[in-house]
Amino acid sequence: QKEVEQNSGPLSVPEGAIASLNCTYSDRGSQSFFWYRQYSGKSPELIMSIYSNGDKEDGRFTAQLNKASQYVSLLIRDSQPSDSATYLCAVNGVDSSYKLIFGSGTRLLVRP
Amino acid sequence: DVKVTQSSRYLVKRTGEKVFLECVQDMDHENMFWYRQDPGLGLRLIYFSYDVKMKEKGDIPEGYSVSREKKERFSLILESASTSQTSMYLCASSTPFGTGSGNTIYFGEGSWLTVV
């Protein structure tokens, strides 16, 4: 079983819709959770971090964390074509304070 | 502003060559990382370093070595390049992770290596 799992997609949504990206993780002791956006041919860039159960909002982005279900999600409201990218979920490894464990990413396509 | 700089963006090397990929960060971060990223395989950790002269193997260290002589610089070395090492290589840095620490990994722009 992979430690951080994401649906590879592509997830296709129309412009203006809400895109919902999901991630599950296996290590129940994980404490830090991150979402990165990666455009084709570019390096990942951080868009959201979350540490406590519940929702965290930043502009059009909302991260949701449910530690009991070992589930973290990213909602993108009013999706734009410029949001089309691969979204990587990352979780810190409990056995080491040094590492993040990345999922393989979900590709999002926002149709104009 | 956070800055991780990879000196070589695009390289073409021959099989058997020794290849050096250099990375410098200006954030005084303790941790530095080398990943490779391949289509369908995601980000895979090659090596990481949590202090000067300290290193630990990641998930795919075979065929690679690293050097960290100064805090700001972390080098990846391909001792004898092979075609299977054609990939995008990403350097990154961070402070140590902890509960609610607000730390995260910052990536360089990537180095595209082709081995022919």
PDB file of C-alpha atoms in Angstrom:
ATOM      1  CA  GLN A   1       0.000   0.000   0.000  1.00  0.00           C
ATOM      2  CA  LYS A   2       1.316   3.419  -0.985  1.00  0.00           C
ATOM      3  CA  GLU A   3       1.855   5.795   1.885  1.00  0.00           C
ATOM      4  CA  VAL A   4       0.140   8.742   0.194  1.00  0.00           C
ATOM      5  CA  GLU A   5      -2.465   8.007  -2.436  1.00  0.00           C
ATOM      6  CA  GLN A   6      -4.099  10.267  -4.989  1.00  0.00           C
ATOM      7  CA  ASN A   7      -6.260   9.590  -7.992  1.00  0.00           C
ATOM      8  CA  SER A   8      -4.081  10.313 -11.014  1.00  0.00           C
ATOM      9  CA  GLY A   9      -6.953  11.825 -13.006  1.00  0.00           C
ATOM     10  CA  PRO A  10      -7.288  13.736 -15.145  1.00  0.00           C
ATOM     11  CA  LEU A  11     -10.041  15.501 -13.268  1.00  0.00           C
ATOM     12  CA  SER A  12     -11.879  17.668 -15.775  1.00  0.00           C
ATOM     13  CA  VAL A  13     -14.099  20.544 -14.607  1.00  0.00           C
ATOM     14  CA  PRO A  14     -15.650  23.488 -16.436  1.00  0.00           C
ATOM     15  CA  GLU A  15     -14.428  27.011 -15.813  1.00  0.00           C
ATOM     16  CA  GLY A  16     -16.080  28.495 -12.739  1.00  0.00           C
ATOM     17  CA  ALA A  17     -16.814  25.141 -11.105  1.00  0.00           C
ATOM     18  CA  ILE A  18     -15.420  23.759  -7.854  1.00  0.00           C
ATOM     19  CA  ALA A  19     -12.588  21.277  -8.281  1.00  0.00           C
ATOM     20  CA  SER A  20     -12.211  18.748  -5.479  1.00  0.00           C
ATOM     21  CA  LEU A  21      -8.896  16.930  -5.115  1.00  0.00           C
ATOM     22  CA  ASN A  22      -8.473  14.121  -2.621  1.00  0.00           C
ATOM     23  CA  CYS A  23      -5.611  12.412  -0.842  1.00  0.00           C
ATOM     24  CA  THR A  24      -5.381   9.599   1.685  1.00  0.00           C
ATOM     25  CA  TYR A  25      -2.379   8.692   3.787  1.00  0.00           C
ATOM     26  CA  SER A  26      -1.423   5.589   5.712  1.00  0.00           C
ATOM     27  CA  ASP A  27       0.606   6.896   8.665  1.00  0.00           C
ATOM     28  CA  ARG A  28      -1.849   7.758  11.429  1.00  0.00           C
ATOM     29  CA  GLY A  29       0.769   9.802  13.292  1.00  0.00           C
ATOM     30  CA  SER A  30       1.403  12.274  10.472  1.00  0.00           C
ATOM     31  CA  GLN A  31       1.096  15.885  11.584  1.00  0.00           C
ATOM     32  CA  SER A  32       1.818  18.160   8.621  1.00  0.00           C
ATOM     33  CA  PHE A  33       0.007  18.169   5.300  1.00  0.00           C
ATOM     34  CA  PHE A  34       0.709  20.139   2.173  1.00  0.00           C
ATOM     35  CA  TRP A  35      -0.648  20.732  -1.284  1.00  0.00           C
ATOM     36  CA  TYR A  36       1.689  21.607  -4.133  1.00  0.00           C
ATOM     37  CA  ARG A  37       0.816  22.703  -7.649  1.00  0.00           C
ATOM     38  CA  GLN A  38       3.056  21.688 -10.525  1.00  0.00           C
ATOM     39  CA  TYR A  39       2.710  23.034 -14.031  1.00  0.00           C
ATOM     40  CA  SER A  40       4.052  20.899 -16.862  1.00  0.00           C
ATOM     41  CA  GLY A  41       7.841  21.175 -17.067  1.00  0.00           C
ATOM     42  CA  LYS A  42       8.058  23.221 -13.867  1.00  0.00           C
ATOM     43  CA  SER A  43       8.933  22.439 -10.270  1.00  0.00           C
ATOM     44  CA  PRO A  44       6.279  22.061  -7.541  1.00  0.00           C
ATOM     45  CA  GLU A  45       5.174  25.175  -5.687  1.00  0.00           C
ATOM     46  CA  LEU A  46       3.451  25.232  -2.310  1.00  0.00           C
ATOM     47  CA  ILE A  47      -0.148  26.436  -2.339  1.00  0.00           C
ATOM     48  CA  MET A  48      -1.568  25.260   1.005  1.00  0.00           C
ATOM     49  CA  SER A  49      -0.500  23.744   4.299  1.00  0.00           C
ATOM     50  CA  ILE A  50      -2.736  22.382   7.057  1.00  0.00           C
ATOM     51  CA  TYR A  51      -1.965  20.922  10.471  1.00  0.00           C
ATOM     52  CA  SER A  52      -5.278  20.712  12.371  1.00  0.00           C
ATOM     53  CA  ASN A  53      -8.539  18.958  11.654  1.00  0.00           C
ATOM     54  CA  GLY A  54     -11.055  21.064   9.797  1.00  0.00           C
ATOM     55  CA  ASP A  55     -10.899  23.591   6.999  1.00  0.00           C
ATOM     56  CA  LYS A  56      -8.318  26.182   6.114  1.00  0.00           C
ATOM     57  CA  GLU A  57      -9.130  28.789   3.499  1.00  0.00           C
ATOM     58  CA  ASP A  58      -6.783  30.908   1.405  1.00  0.00           C
ATOM     59  CA  GLY A  59      -8.420  32.838  -1.398  1.00  0.00           C
ATOM     60  CA  ARG A  60     -10.036  30.400  -3.808  1.00  0.00           C
ATOM     61  CA  PHE A  61      -8.338  27.426  -2.122  1.00  0.00           C
ATOM     62  CA  THR A  62      -9.633  25.458   0.854  1.00  0.00           C
ATOM     63  CA  ALA A  63      -7.724  22.592   2.420  1.00  0.00           C
ATOM     64  CA  GLN A  64      -9.666  20.092   4.509  1.00  0.00           C
ATOM     65  CA  LEU A  65      -8.120  17.648   6.976  1.00  0.00           C
ATOM     66  CA  ASN A  66      -9.715  14.681   8.719  1.00  0.00           C
ATOM     67  CA  LYS A  67      -7.091  12.834  10.729  1.00  0.00           C
ATOM     68  CA  ALA A  68      -9.517  10.175  11.965  1.00  0.00           C
ATOM     69  CA  SER A  69     -10.219   9.173   8.366  1.00  0.00           C
ATOM     70  CA  GLN A  70      -6.625   9.890   7.273  1.00  0.00           C
ATOM     71  CA  TYR A  71      -7.913  12.086   4.525  1.00  0.00           C
ATOM     72  CA  VAL A  72      -6.923  15.493   3.214  1.00  0.00           C
ATOM     73  CA  SER A  73      -8.538  17.365   0.355  1.00  0.00           C
ATOM     74  CA  LEU A  74      -8.140  20.549  -1.638  1.00  0.00           C
ATOM     75  CA  LEU A  75     -11.075  22.510  -3.002  1.00  0.00           C
ATOM     76  CA  ILE A  76     -10.556  25.099  -5.709  1.00  0.00           C
ATOM     77  CA  ARG A  77     -13.510  27.451  -6.097  1.00  0.00           C
ATOM     78  CA  ASP A  78     -14.243  29.339  -9.311  1.00  0.00           C
ATOM     79  CA  SER A  79     -11.751  27.176 -11.200  1.00  0.00           C
ATOM     80  CA  GLN A  80      -9.812  28.926 -13.956  1.00  0.00           C
ATOM     81  CA  PRO A  81      -7.990  27.458 -16.973  1.00  0.00           C
ATOM     82  CA  SER A  82      -4.780  28.693 -15.306  1.00  0.00           C
ATOM     83  CA  ASP A  83      -5.481  26.209 -12.486  1.00  0.00           C
ATOM     84  CA  SER A  84      -4.862  23.353 -14.925  1.00  0.00           C
ATOM     85  CA  ALA A  85      -1.854  21.562 -13.455  1.00  0.00           C
ATOM     86  CA  THR A  86      -0.888  18.518 -11.429  1.00  0.00           C
ATOM     87  CA  TYR A  87      -1.615  18.806  -7.712  1.00  0.00           C
ATOM     88  CA  LEU A  88       0.645  16.918  -5.324  1.00  0.00           C
ATOM     89  CA  CYS A  89      -0.345  15.977  -1.804  1.00  0.00           C
ATOM     90  CA  ALA A  90       2.523  15.681   0.705  1.00  0.00           C
ATOM     91  CA  VAL A  91       2.591  14.380   4.253  1.00  0.00           C
ATOM     92  CA  ASN A  92       5.408  14.428   6.763  1.00  0.00           C
ATOM     93  CA  GLY A  93       6.825  11.043   7.715  1.00  0.00           C
ATOM     94  CA  VAL A  94       6.361  10.307  11.411  1.00  0.00           C
ATOM     95  CA  ASP A  95       9.461   8.132  11.573  1.00  0.00           C
ATOM     96  CA  SER A  96      11.601  11.062  10.535  1.00  0.00           C
ATOM     97  CA  SER A  97      11.343  14.795  10.950  1.00  0.00           C
ATOM     98  CA  TYR A  98      13.314  15.236   7.760  1.00  0.00           C
ATOM     99  CA  LYS A  99      11.062  13.980   5.041  1.00  0.00           C
ATOM    100  CA  LEU A 100       7.870  14.693   3.210  1.00  0.00           C
ATOM    101  CA  ILE A 101       6.176  11.815   1.457  1.00  0.00           C
ATOM    102  CA  PHE A 102       4.534  12.810  -1.808  1.00  0.00           C
ATOM    103  CA  GLY A 103       1.609  11.325  -3.617  1.00  0.00           C
ATOM    104  CA  SER A 104       1.944  10.823  -7.343  1.00  0.00           C
ATOM    105  CA  GLY A 105      -0.384  13.727  -8.072  1.00  0.00           C
ATOM    106  CA  THR A 106      -3.780  14.426  -9.611  1.00  0.00           C
ATOM    107  CA  ARG A 107      -3.911  16.137 -12.970  1.00  0.00           C
ATOM    108  CA  LEU A 108      -6.578  18.843 -13.130  1.00  0.00           C
ATOM    109  CA  LEU A 109      -7.969  20.182 -16.412  1.00  0.00           C
ATOM    110  CA  VAL A 110     -10.191  23.256 -16.311  1.00  0.00           C
ATOM    111  CA  ARG A 111     -12.181  23.595 -19.533  1.00  0.00           C
ATOM    112  CA  PRO A 112     -12.883  27.147 -20.762  1.00  0.00           C
TER     113      PRO A 112
ATOM    114  CA  ASP B   1      12.164  35.496  -0.970  1.00  0.00           C
ATOM    115  CA  VAL B   2      12.895  31.784  -0.756  1.00  0.00           C
ATOM    116  CA  LYS B   3      15.566  30.716  -3.182  1.00  0.00           C
ATOM    117  CA  VAL B   4      16.841  27.299  -4.204  1.00  0.00           C
ATOM    118  CA  THR B   5      19.103  27.467  -7.221  1.00  0.00           C
ATOM    119  CA  GLN B   6      20.112  24.589  -9.435  1.00  0.00           C
ATOM    120  CA  SER B   7      23.050  25.624 -11.529  1.00  0.00           C
ATOM    121  CA  SER B   8      22.364  23.427 -14.559  1.00  0.00           C
ATOM    122  CA  ARG B   9      18.907  23.448 -16.104  1.00  0.00           C
ATOM    123  CA  TYR B  10      19.531  21.247 -19.131  1.00  0.00           C
ATOM    124  CA  LEU B  11      22.331  18.726 -19.544  1.00  0.00           C
ATOM    125  CA  VAL B  12      23.157  16.062 -22.105  1.00  0.00           C
ATOM    126  CA  LYS B  13      25.751  13.520 -21.009  1.00  0.00           C
ATOM    127  CA  ARG B  14      27.151  10.315 -22.425  1.00  0.00           C
ATOM    128  CA  THR B  15      26.758   6.900 -20.838  1.00  0.00           C
ATOM    129  CA  GLY B  16      29.555   6.294 -18.329  1.00  0.00           C
ATOM    130  CA  GLU B  17      30.293   9.952 -17.679  1.00  0.00           C
ATOM    131  CA  LYS B  18      30.481  11.299 -14.156  1.00  0.00           C
ATOM    132  CA  VAL B  19      27.800  13.947 -13.678  1.00  0.00           C
ATOM    133  CA  PHE B  20      27.581  16.643 -11.015  1.00  0.00           C
ATOM    134  CA  LEU B  21      24.354  18.473 -10.224  1.00  0.00           C
ATOM    135  CA  GLU B  22      24.781  21.449  -7.941  1.00  0.00           C
ATOM    136  CA  CYS B  23      22.232  23.086  -5.685  1.00  0.00           C
ATOM    137  CA  VAL B  24      22.479  26.161  -3.472  1.00  0.00           C
ATOM    138  CA  GLN B  25      19.918  27.550  -1.025  1.00  0.00           C
ATOM    139  CA  ASP B  26      19.995  30.940   0.637  1.00  0.00           C
ATOM    140  CA  MET B  27      17.544  30.303   3.483  1.00  0.00           C
ATOM    141  CA  ASP B  28      19.942  28.783   6.026  1.00  0.00           C
ATOM    142  CA  HIS B  29      17.902  25.569   5.962  1.00  0.00           C
ATOM    143  CA  GLU B  30      19.188  22.504   7.759  1.00  0.00           C
ATOM    144  CA  ASN B  31      17.623  19.971   5.401  1.00  0.00           C
ATOM    145  CA  MET B  32      18.372  19.528   1.740  1.00  0.00           C
ATOM    146  CA  PHE B  33      17.016  16.924  -0.659  1.00  0.00           C
ATOM    147  CA  TRP B  34      17.484  15.485  -4.112  1.00  0.00           C
ATOM    148  CA  TYR B  35      14.480  14.017  -5.900  1.00  0.00           C
ATOM    149  CA  ARG B  36      13.955  12.699  -9.358  1.00  0.00           C
ATOM    150  CA  GLN B  37      10.641  12.904 -11.122  1.00  0.00           C
ATOM    151  CA  ASP B  38       9.529  10.653 -13.945  1.00  0.00           C
ATOM    152  CA  PRO B  39       6.140  10.444 -15.678  1.00  0.00           C
ATOM    153  CA  GLY B  40       3.801   8.122 -13.802  1.00  0.00           C
ATOM    154  CA  LEU B  41       6.241   7.596 -10.942  1.00  0.00           C
ATOM    155  CA  GLY B  42       5.921  10.882  -9.114  1.00  0.00           C
ATOM    156  CA  LEU B  43       8.623  12.382  -6.935  1.00  0.00           C
ATOM    157  CA  ARG B  44      11.140   9.864  -5.639  1.00  0.00           C
ATOM    158  CA  LEU B  45      13.666  10.767  -2.971  1.00  0.00           C
ATOM    159  CA  ILE B  46      17.257   9.921  -3.850  1.00  0.00           C
ATOM    160  CA  TYR B  47      19.184  11.313  -0.872  1.00  0.00           C
ATOM    161  CA  PHE B  48      18.713  13.879   1.818  1.00  0.00           C
ATOM    162  CA  SER B  49      20.961  15.691   4.236  1.00  0.00           C
ATOM    163  CA  TYR B  50      19.986  17.094   7.632  1.00  0.00           C
ATOM    164  CA  ASP B  51      23.287  18.758   8.417  1.00  0.00           C
ATOM    165  CA  VAL B  52      26.673  19.509   6.918  1.00  0.00           C
ATOM    166  CA  LYS B  53      28.502  16.285   6.038  1.00  0.00           C
ATOM    167  CA  MET B  54      25.446  14.249   7.066  1.00  0.00           C
ATOM    168  CA  LYS B  55      23.445  12.304   4.543  1.00  0.00           C
ATOM    169  CA  GLU B  56      20.872   9.570   4.411  1.00  0.00           C
ATOM    170  CA  LYS B  57      19.668   7.384   1.599  1.00  0.00           C
ATOM    171  CA  GLY B  58      16.228   7.960   0.269  1.00  0.00           C
ATOM    172  CA  ASP B  59      14.118   5.526  -1.710  1.00  0.00           C
ATOM    173  CA  ILE B  60      16.309   5.180  -4.815  1.00  0.00           C
ATOM    174  CA  PRO B  61      19.962   5.866  -3.931  1.00  0.00           C
ATOM    175  CA  GLU B  62      21.512   3.281  -6.251  1.00  0.00           C
ATOM    176  CA  GLY B  63      23.840   4.840  -8.796  1.00  0.00           C
ATOM    177  CA  TYR B  64      23.976   8.165  -6.955  1.00  0.00           C
ATOM    178  CA  SER B  65      26.053   9.801  -4.260  1.00  0.00           C
ATOM    179  CA  VAL B  66      25.866  13.203  -2.597  1.00  0.00           C
ATOM    180  CA  SER B  67      28.116  15.733  -0.965  1.00  0.00           C
ATOM    181  CA  ARG B  68      27.342  18.462   1.541  1.00  0.00           C
ATOM    182  CA  GLU B  69      30.465  20.327   2.595  1.00  0.00           C
ATOM    183  CA  LYS B  70      28.678  23.600   3.335  1.00  0.00           C
ATOM    184  CA  LYS B  71      25.228  24.213   4.757  1.00  0.00           C
ATOM    185  CA  GLU B  72      23.985  26.041   1.697  1.00  0.00           C
ATOM    186  CA  ARG B  73      25.237  23.604  -0.939  1.00  0.00           C
ATOM    187  CA  PHE B  74      24.149  20.048  -1.742  1.00  0.00           C
ATOM    188  CA  SER B  75      25.570  18.196  -4.719  1.00  0.00           C
ATOM    189  CA  LEU B  76      24.244  15.106  -6.466  1.00  0.00           C
ATOM    190  CA  ILE B  77      26.762  12.907  -8.237  1.00  0.00           C
ATOM    191  CA  LEU B  78      26.065  10.270 -10.834  1.00  0.00           C
ATOM    192  CA  GLU B  79      29.210   8.158 -10.693  1.00  0.00           C
ATOM    193  CA  SER B  80      28.690   6.539 -14.091  1.00  0.00           C
ATOM    194  CA  ALA B  81      25.669   7.888 -15.890  1.00  0.00           C
ATOM    195  CA  SER B  82      23.279   5.451 -17.511  1.00  0.00           C
ATOM    196  CA  THR B  83      20.340   5.983 -19.835  1.00  0.00           C
ATOM    197  CA  SER B  84      17.993   4.919 -17.005  1.00  0.00           C
ATOM    198  CA  GLN B  85      19.044   8.063 -15.163  1.00  0.00           C
ATOM    199  CA  THR B  86      17.540  10.327 -17.809  1.00  0.00           C
ATOM    200  CA  SER B  87      15.081  12.340 -15.758  1.00  0.00           C
ATOM    201  CA  MET B  88      14.220  15.656 -14.157  1.00  0.00           C
ATOM    202  CA  TYR B  89      16.151  16.180 -10.940  1.00  0.00           C
ATOM    203  CA  LEU B  90      14.772  18.463  -8.260  1.00  0.00           C
ATOM    204  CA  CYS B  91      16.733  19.908  -5.385  1.00  0.00           C
ATOM    205  CA  ALA B  92      14.871  21.153  -2.337  1.00  0.00           C
ATOM    206  CA  SER B  93      15.485  22.526   1.133  1.00  0.00           C
ATOM    207  CA  SER B  94      13.542  22.878   4.366  1.00  0.00           C
ATOM    208  CA  THR B  95      13.755  23.352   8.103  1.00  0.00           C
ATOM    209  CA  PRO B  96      13.006  20.213  10.153  1.00  0.00           C
ATOM    210  CA  PHE B  97       9.366  19.150  10.191  1.00  0.00           C
ATOM    211  CA  GLY B  98       7.417  19.194  13.409  1.00  0.00           C
ATOM    212  CA  THR B  99       3.929  19.503  14.735  1.00  0.00           C
ATOM    213  CA  GLY B 100       2.365  22.669  13.426  1.00  0.00           C
ATOM    214  CA  SER B 101       5.779  23.972  12.618  1.00  0.00           C
ATOM    215  CA  GLY B 102       4.774  25.677   9.416  1.00  0.00           C
ATOM    216  CA  ASN B 103       7.756  24.202   7.665  1.00  0.00           C
ATOM    217  CA  THR B 104       7.711  22.929   4.170  1.00  0.00           C
ATOM    218  CA  ILE B 105       9.947  21.991   1.305  1.00  0.00           C
ATOM    219  CA  TYR B 106      10.978  24.601  -1.245  1.00  0.00           C
ATOM    220  CA  PHE B 107      12.068  23.355  -4.634  1.00  0.00           C
ATOM    221  CA  GLY B 108      14.582  24.558  -7.150  1.00  0.00           C
ATOM    222  CA  GLU B 109      13.592  24.920 -10.792  1.00  0.00           C
ATOM    223  CA  GLY B 110      14.810  21.463 -11.748  1.00  0.00           C
ATOM    224  CA  SER B 111      17.587  20.025 -13.882  1.00  0.00           C
ATOM    225  CA  TRP B 112      16.692  18.078 -16.979  1.00  0.00           C
ATOM    226  CA  LEU B 113      19.312  15.408 -17.581  1.00  0.00           C
ATOM    227  CA  THR B 114      19.485  13.350 -20.744  1.00  0.00           C
ATOM    228  CA  VAL B 115      21.974  10.479 -20.888  1.00  0.00           C
ATOM    229  CA  VAL B 116      22.720   9.207 -24.386  1.00  0.00           C
TER     230      VAL B 116
END
